[in-house]
Amino acid sequence: MNRYKVVKQLGDGTYGVVWKAISRQTNEVVAIKKMKQKFHSWDECMALREVKSLRKLNHPCIVKLKEVIRENDELFFVFEFMDGNLYQLGKDRDKFFPESKVRSYMYQILQGMAYVHKQGFFHRDMKPENLLVNKDVVKVADFGLAREIRSRPPYTDYVSTRWYRAPEVLLRSPYYNAPIDIFACGAIMAELYTLRPMFPGSSEADTLHKMCAVLGTPTQATWPEGTKLAAAMGFRFPQFAAPPLSKMVPHASPEALELIAAMCMWDPNKRPSAVQCLQHPYFAMVARPVHSHTSGGAAPAGANAAAEPAGRPSSHSLAKARGGGDTRLEDRNGMKGPHQWADTAPPMRAESAGGATAAAAV
């Protein structure tokens, strides 16, 4: 770790502390996460879900691990440094995002989700804090709760932050899967338009109550499995008729409202996949990015992680970040082994039809 100079602390979570640091060799700014748990072997390190998932994931819309270092039984993750996250970006604004900006952000987020799901994982903790931004680039971060789609349920451990938690998880279903990420994306998309969380419940029951108020109460016909889950835990859905979503998200286009409603369907089997979301007419104005190899080119955008903001529920998982170039696995206790990923980060191209560019300034 003497190859890096720590500049300041960025965040402190249940499992680790994150620093902003500078490489003494290249002057590259990075984010370093130090795990609080001790790791007495390299096998222990490699067994971490976060390491297992990030080692397999290589996509421009996903945070990329630059280096893993084990030193004196302490584990460090080195990521690129980014300017902040979507929560911070929205919190600091005094006016709404233009729809072209929301469209660009959601296109990148859903590209990341489509790739994660295709590679056999689901994230389980999608929220604005875990979406890192650098100017107009958004990358999915924090895979500390990620699971493999092929892993066997039931899932009984803690999952996701309450405000973005899918209803099947709130109702304690042990058989949830990738659609929980899609529900969270729908809630995030609505929040990008309103700068307010869509379902800011103070408890699991209150979150379900707020979902009913926005989405309308589910029925045996619309979500039979949900009514069974609710009955099993003694929960009674409050009775609400679904109001027009345009009242909740007044600045969104009809296409945007249609996509949000689809992603936030009560029944997970009725939600579109990430690929289907990307094919929605809402994204017709977004030019598909051209993937180009950037190794040896300009320094990649960096990534950081911030502490959980006060007043927002925590997922007990710390936001992290991603970087370009070769990823190194280094065991300073006596073992080392390089692992490489190609870096194919594409730029977002301008929107067509004379609209605002996807790279317009925030």
mmCIF file with all atom_site columns, N, CA and C in Angstrom, residues 89-124:
data_model
loop_
_atom_site.group_PDB
_atom_site.id
_atom_site.type_symbol
_atom_site.label_atom_id
_atom_site.label_alt_id
_atom_site.label_comp_id
_atom_site.label_asym_id
_atom_site.label_entity_id
_atom_site.label_seq_id
_atom_site.pdbx_PDB_ins_code
_atom_site.Cartn_x
_atom_site.Cartn_y
_atom_site.Cartn_z
_atom_site.occupancy
_atom_site.B_iso_or_equiv
_atom_site.pdbx_formal_charge
_atom_site.auth_seq_id
_atom_site.auth_comp_id
_atom_site.auth_asym_id
_atom_site.auth_atom_id
_atom_site.pdbx_PDB_model_num
ATOM 1   N N  . LEU A 1 89  ? -25.717 14.273  -6.417  1.00 0.00 ? 89  LEU A N  1
ATOM 2   C CA . LEU A 1 89  ? -25.998 15.135  -7.558  1.00 0.00 ? 89  LEU A CA 1
ATOM 3   C C  . LEU A 1 89  ? -27.405 15.711  -7.480  1.00 0.00 ? 89  LEU A C  1
ATOM 4   N N  . GLY A 1 90  ? -28.387 14.871  -7.126  1.00 0.00 ? 90  GLY A N  1
ATOM 5   C CA . GLY A 1 90  ? -29.756 15.347  -7.017  1.00 0.00 ? 90  GLY A CA 1
ATOM 6   C C  . GLY A 1 90  ? -29.973 16.239  -5.816  1.00 0.00 ? 90  GLY A C  1
ATOM 7   N N  . LYS A 1 91  ? -29.336 15.904  -4.701  1.00 0.00 ? 91  LYS A N  1
ATOM 8   C CA . LYS A 1 91  ? -29.506 16.666  -3.456  1.00 0.00 ? 91  LYS A CA 1
ATOM 9   C C  . LYS A 1 91  ? -29.024 18.102  -3.606  1.00 0.00 ? 91  LYS A C  1
ATOM 10  N N  . ASP A 1 92  ? -27.990 18.293  -4.390  1.00 0.00 ? 92  ASP A N  1
ATOM 11  C CA . ASP A 1 92  ? -27.374 19.616  -4.515  1.00 0.00 ? 92  ASP A CA 1
ATOM 12  C C  . ASP A 1 92  ? -28.017 20.482  -5.595  1.00 0.00 ? 92  ASP A C  1
ATOM 13  N N  . ARG A 1 93  ? -29.032 19.962  -6.284  1.00 0.00 ? 93  ARG A N  1
ATOM 14  C CA . ARG A 1 93  ? -29.648 20.718  -7.376  1.00 0.00 ? 93  ARG A CA 1
ATOM 15  C C  . ARG A 1 93  ? -30.776 21.605  -6.869  1.00 0.00 ? 93  ARG A C  1
ATOM 16  N N  . ASP A 1 94  ? -30.956 22.753  -7.552  1.00 0.00 ? 94  ASP A N  1
ATOM 17  C CA . ASP A 1 94  ? -32.082 23.631  -7.230  1.00 0.00 ? 94  ASP A CA 1
ATOM 18  C C  . ASP A 1 94  ? -33.112 23.650  -8.358  1.00 0.00 ? 94  ASP A C  1
ATOM 19  N N  . LYS A 1 95  ? -32.911 22.804  -9.370  1.00 0.00 ? 95  LYS A N  1
ATOM 20  C CA . LYS A 1 95  ? -33.899 22.671  -10.441 1.00 0.00 ? 95  LYS A CA 1
ATOM 21  C C  . LYS A 1 95  ? -33.868 21.238  -10.952 1.00 0.00 ? 95  LYS A C  1
ATOM 22  N N  . PHE A 1 96  ? -34.938 20.840  -11.627 1.00 0.00 ? 96  PHE A N  1
ATOM 23  C CA . PHE A 1 96  ? -35.065 19.463  -12.088 1.00 0.00 ? 96  PHE A CA 1
ATOM 24  C C  . PHE A 1 96  ? -34.082 19.166  -13.219 1.00 0.00 ? 96  PHE A C  1
ATOM 25  N N  . PHE A 1 97  ? -33.712 17.886  -13.332 1.00 0.00 ? 97  PHE A N  1
ATOM 26  C CA . PHE A 1 97  ? -32.910 17.451  -14.470 1.00 0.00 ? 97  PHE A CA 1
ATOM 27  C C  . PHE A 1 97  ? -33.749 17.563  -15.744 1.00 0.00 ? 97  PHE A C  1
ATOM 28  N N  . PRO A 1 98  ? -33.175 17.985  -16.853 1.00 0.00 ? 98  PRO A N  1
ATOM 29  C CA . PRO A 1 98  ? -33.904 17.896  -18.125 1.00 0.00 ? 98  PRO A CA 1
ATOM 30  C C  . PRO A 1 98  ? -34.097 16.427  -18.490 1.00 0.00 ? 98  PRO A C  1
ATOM 31  N N  . GLU A 1 99  ? -35.158 16.142  -19.228 1.00 0.00 ? 99  GLU A N  1
ATOM 32  C CA . GLU A 1 99  ? -35.443 14.746  -19.548 1.00 0.00 ? 99  GLU A CA 1
ATOM 33  C C  . GLU A 1 99  ? -34.305 14.099  -20.333 1.00 0.00 ? 99  GLU A C  1
ATOM 34  N N  . SER A 1 100 ? -33.600 14.862  -21.152 1.00 0.00 ? 100 SER A N  1
ATOM 35  C CA . SER A 1 100 ? -32.478 14.288  -21.891 1.00 0.00 ? 100 SER A CA 1
ATOM 36  C C  . SER A 1 100 ? -31.418 13.754  -20.940 1.00 0.00 ? 100 SER A C  1
ATOM 37  N N  . LYS A 1 101 ? -31.238 14.424  -19.803 1.00 0.00 ? 101 LYS A N  1
ATOM 38  C CA . LYS A 1 101 ? -30.256 13.971  -18.814 1.00 0.00 ? 101 LYS A CA 1
ATOM 39  C C  . LYS A 1 101 ? -30.733 12.702  -18.120 1.00 0.00 ? 101 LYS A C  1
ATOM 40  N N  . VAL A 1 102 ? -32.008 12.678  -17.729 1.00 0.00 ? 102 VAL A N  1
ATOM 41  C CA . VAL A 1 102 ? -32.562 11.481  -17.093 1.00 0.00 ? 102 VAL A CA 1
ATOM 42  C C  . VAL A 1 102 ? -32.464 10.301  -18.049 1.00 0.00 ? 102 VAL A C  1
ATOM 43  N N  . ARG A 1 103 ? -32.799 10.537  -19.311 1.00 0.00 ? 103 ARG A N  1
ATOM 44  C CA . ARG A 1 103 ? -32.752 9.471   -20.307 1.00 0.00 ? 103 ARG A CA 1
ATOM 45  C C  . ARG A 1 103 ? -31.327 8.923   -20.456 1.00 0.00 ? 103 ARG A C  1
ATOM 46  N N  . SER A 1 104 ? -30.354 9.806   -20.500 1.00 0.00 ? 104 SER A N  1
ATOM 47  C CA . SER A 1 104 ? -28.963 9.377   -20.630 1.00 0.00 ? 104 SER A CA 1
ATOM 48  C C  . SER A 1 104 ? -28.527 8.565   -19.416 1.00 0.00 ? 104 SER A C  1
ATOM 49  N N  . TYR A 1 105 ? -28.861 9.051   -18.225 1.00 0.00 ? 105 TYR A N  1
ATOM 50  C CA . TYR A 1 105 ? -28.492 8.326   -17.005 1.00 0.00 ? 105 TYR A CA 1
ATOM 51  C C  . TYR A 1 105 ? -29.133 6.944   -16.969 1.00 0.00 ? 105 TYR A C  1
ATOM 52  N N  . MET A 1 106 ? -30.443 6.887   -17.250 1.00 0.00 ? 106 MET A N  1
ATOM 53  C CA . MET A 1 106 ? -31.147 5.612   -17.157 1.00 0.00 ? 106 MET A CA 1
ATOM 54  C C  . MET A 1 106 ? -30.676 4.642   -18.231 1.00 0.00 ? 106 MET A C  1
ATOM 55  N N  . TYR A 1 107 ? -30.319 5.155   -19.390 1.00 0.00 ? 107 TYR A N  1
ATOM 56  C CA . TYR A 1 107 ? -29.808 4.277   -20.444 1.00 0.00 ? 107 TYR A CA 1
ATOM 57  C C  . TYR A 1 107 ? -28.528 3.587   -19.983 1.00 0.00 ? 107 TYR A C  1
ATOM 58  N N  . GLN A 1 108 ? -27.646 4.338   -19.360 1.00 0.00 ? 108 GLN A N  1
ATOM 59  C CA . GLN A 1 108 ? -26.394 3.761   -18.871 1.00 0.00 ? 108 GLN A CA 1
ATOM 60  C C  . GLN A 1 108 ? -26.635 2.784   -17.719 1.00 0.00 ? 108 GLN A C  1
ATOM 61  N N  . ILE A 1 109 ? -27.527 3.162   -16.809 1.00 0.00 ? 109 ILE A N  1
ATOM 62  C CA . ILE A 1 109 ? -27.832 2.293   -15.666 1.00 0.00 ? 109 ILE A CA 1
ATOM 63  C C  . ILE A 1 109 ? -28.404 0.963   -16.146 1.00 0.00 ? 109 ILE A C  1
ATOM 64  N N  . LEU A 1 110 ? -29.342 1.028   -17.071 1.00 0.00 ? 110 LEU A N  1
ATOM 65  C CA . LEU A 1 110 ? -29.976 -0.197  -17.563 1.00 0.00 ? 110 LEU A CA 1
ATOM 66  C C  . LEU A 1 110 ? -29.034 -1.016  -18.435 1.00 0.00 ? 110 LEU A C  1
ATOM 67  N N  . GLN A 1 111 ? -28.106 -0.359  -19.126 1.00 0.00 ? 111 GLN A N  1
ATOM 68  C CA . GLN A 1 111 ? -27.075 -1.113  -19.828 1.00 0.00 ? 111 GLN A CA 1
ATOM 69  C C  . GLN A 1 111 ? -26.256 -1.930  -18.829 1.00 0.00 ? 111 GLN A C  1
ATOM 70  N N  . GLY A 1 112 ? -25.888 -1.284  -17.724 1.00 0.00 ? 112 GLY A N  1
ATOM 71  C CA . GLY A 1 112 ? -25.140 -1.997  -16.692 1.00 0.00 ? 112 GLY A CA 1
ATOM 72  C C  . GLY A 1 112 ? -25.924 -3.161  -16.130 1.00 0.00 ? 112 GLY A C  1
ATOM 73  N N  . MET A 1 113 ? -27.216 -2.933  -15.861 1.00 0.00 ? 113 MET A N  1
ATOM 74  C CA . MET A 1 113 ? -28.048 -3.999  -15.310 1.00 0.00 ? 113 MET A CA 1
ATOM 75  C C  . MET A 1 113 ? -28.216 -5.143  -16.300 1.00 0.00 ? 113 MET A C  1
ATOM 76  N N  . ALA A 1 114 ? -28.409 -4.814  -17.568 1.00 0.00 ? 114 ALA A N  1
ATOM 77  C CA . ALA A 1 114 ? -28.564 -5.867  -18.579 1.00 0.00 ? 114 ALA A CA 1
ATOM 78  C C  . ALA A 1 114 ? -27.325 -6.750  -18.614 1.00 0.00 ? 114 ALA A C  1
ATOM 79  N N  . TYR A 1 115 ? -26.166 -6.138  -18.508 1.00 0.00 ? 115 TYR A N  1
ATOM 80  C CA . TYR A 1 115 ? -24.921 -6.909  -18.537 1.00 0.00 ? 115 TYR A CA 1
ATOM 81  C C  . TYR A 1 115 ? -24.771 -7.749  -17.272 1.00 0.00 ? 115 TYR A C  1
ATOM 82  N N  . VAL A 1 116 ? -25.047 -7.156  -16.116 1.00 0.00 ? 116 VAL A N  1
ATOM 83  C CA . VAL A 1 116 ? -24.944 -7.894  -14.848 1.00 0.00 ? 116 VAL A CA 1
ATOM 84  C C  . VAL A 1 116 ? -25.835 -9.126  -14.884 1.00 0.00 ? 116 VAL A C  1
ATOM 85  N N  . HIS A 1 117 ? -27.080 -8.943  -15.311 1.00 0.00 ? 117 HIS A N  1
ATOM 86  C CA . HIS A 1 117 ? -28.023 -10.061 -15.358 1.00 0.00 ? 117 HIS A CA 1
ATOM 87  C C  . HIS A 1 117 ? -27.592 -11.103 -16.391 1.00 0.00 ? 117 HIS A C  1
ATOM 88  N N  . LYS A 1 118 ? -27.085 -10.651 -17.532 1.00 0.00 ? 118 LYS A N  1
ATOM 89  C CA . LYS A 1 118 ? -26.633 -11.591 -18.559 1.00 0.00 ? 118 LYS A CA 1
ATOM 90  C C  . LYS A 1 118 ? -25.467 -12.437 -18.053 1.00 0.00 ? 118 LYS A C  1
ATOM 91  N N  . GLN A 1 119 ? -24.633 -11.843 -17.207 1.00 0.00 ? 119 GLN A N  1
ATOM 92  C CA . GLN A 1 119 ? -23.484 -12.566 -16.668 1.00 0.00 ? 119 GLN A CA 1
ATOM 93  C C  . GLN A 1 119 ? -23.853 -13.459 -15.486 1.00 0.00 ? 119 GLN A C  1
ATOM 94  N N  . GLY A 1 120 ? -25.136 -13.482 -15.147 1.00 0.00 ? 120 GLY A N  1
ATOM 95  C CA . GLY A 1 120 ? -25.596 -14.418 -14.127 1.00 0.00 ? 120 GLY A CA 1
ATOM 96  C C  . GLY A 1 120 ? -25.637 -13.875 -12.720 1.00 0.00 ? 120 GLY A C  1
ATOM 97  N N  . PHE A 1 121 ? -25.648 -12.550 -12.559 1.00 0.00 ? 121 PHE A N  1
ATOM 98  C CA . PHE A 1 121 ? -25.723 -11.940 -11.235 1.00 0.00 ? 121 PHE A CA 1
ATOM 99  C C  . PHE A 1 121 ? -26.938 -11.032 -11.147 1.00 0.00 ? 121 PHE A C  1
ATOM 100 N N  . PHE A 1 122 ? -27.398 -10.766 -9.926  1.00 0.00 ? 122 PHE A N  1
ATOM 101 C CA . PHE A 1 122 ? -28.281 -9.632  -9.712  1.00 0.00 ? 122 PHE A CA 1
ATOM 102 C C  . PHE A 1 122 ? -27.739 -8.839  -8.534  1.00 0.00 ? 122 PHE A C  1
ATOM 103 N N  . HIS A 1 123 ? -27.956 -7.516  -8.568  1.00 0.00 ? 123 HIS A N  1
ATOM 104 C CA . HIS A 1 123 ? -27.229 -6.578  -7.711  1.00 0.00 ? 123 HIS A CA 1
ATOM 105 C C  . HIS A 1 123 ? -27.727 -6.585  -6.272  1.00 0.00 ? 123 HIS A C  1
ATOM 106 N N  . ARG A 1 124 ? -29.031 -6.461  -6.088  1.00 0.00 ? 124 ARG A N  1
ATOM 107 C CA . ARG A 1 124 ? -29.715 -6.501  -4.786  1.00 0.00 ? 124 ARG A CA 1
ATOM 108 C C  . ARG A 1 124 ? -29.576 -5.228  -3.957  1.00 0.00 ? 124 ARG A C  1
#
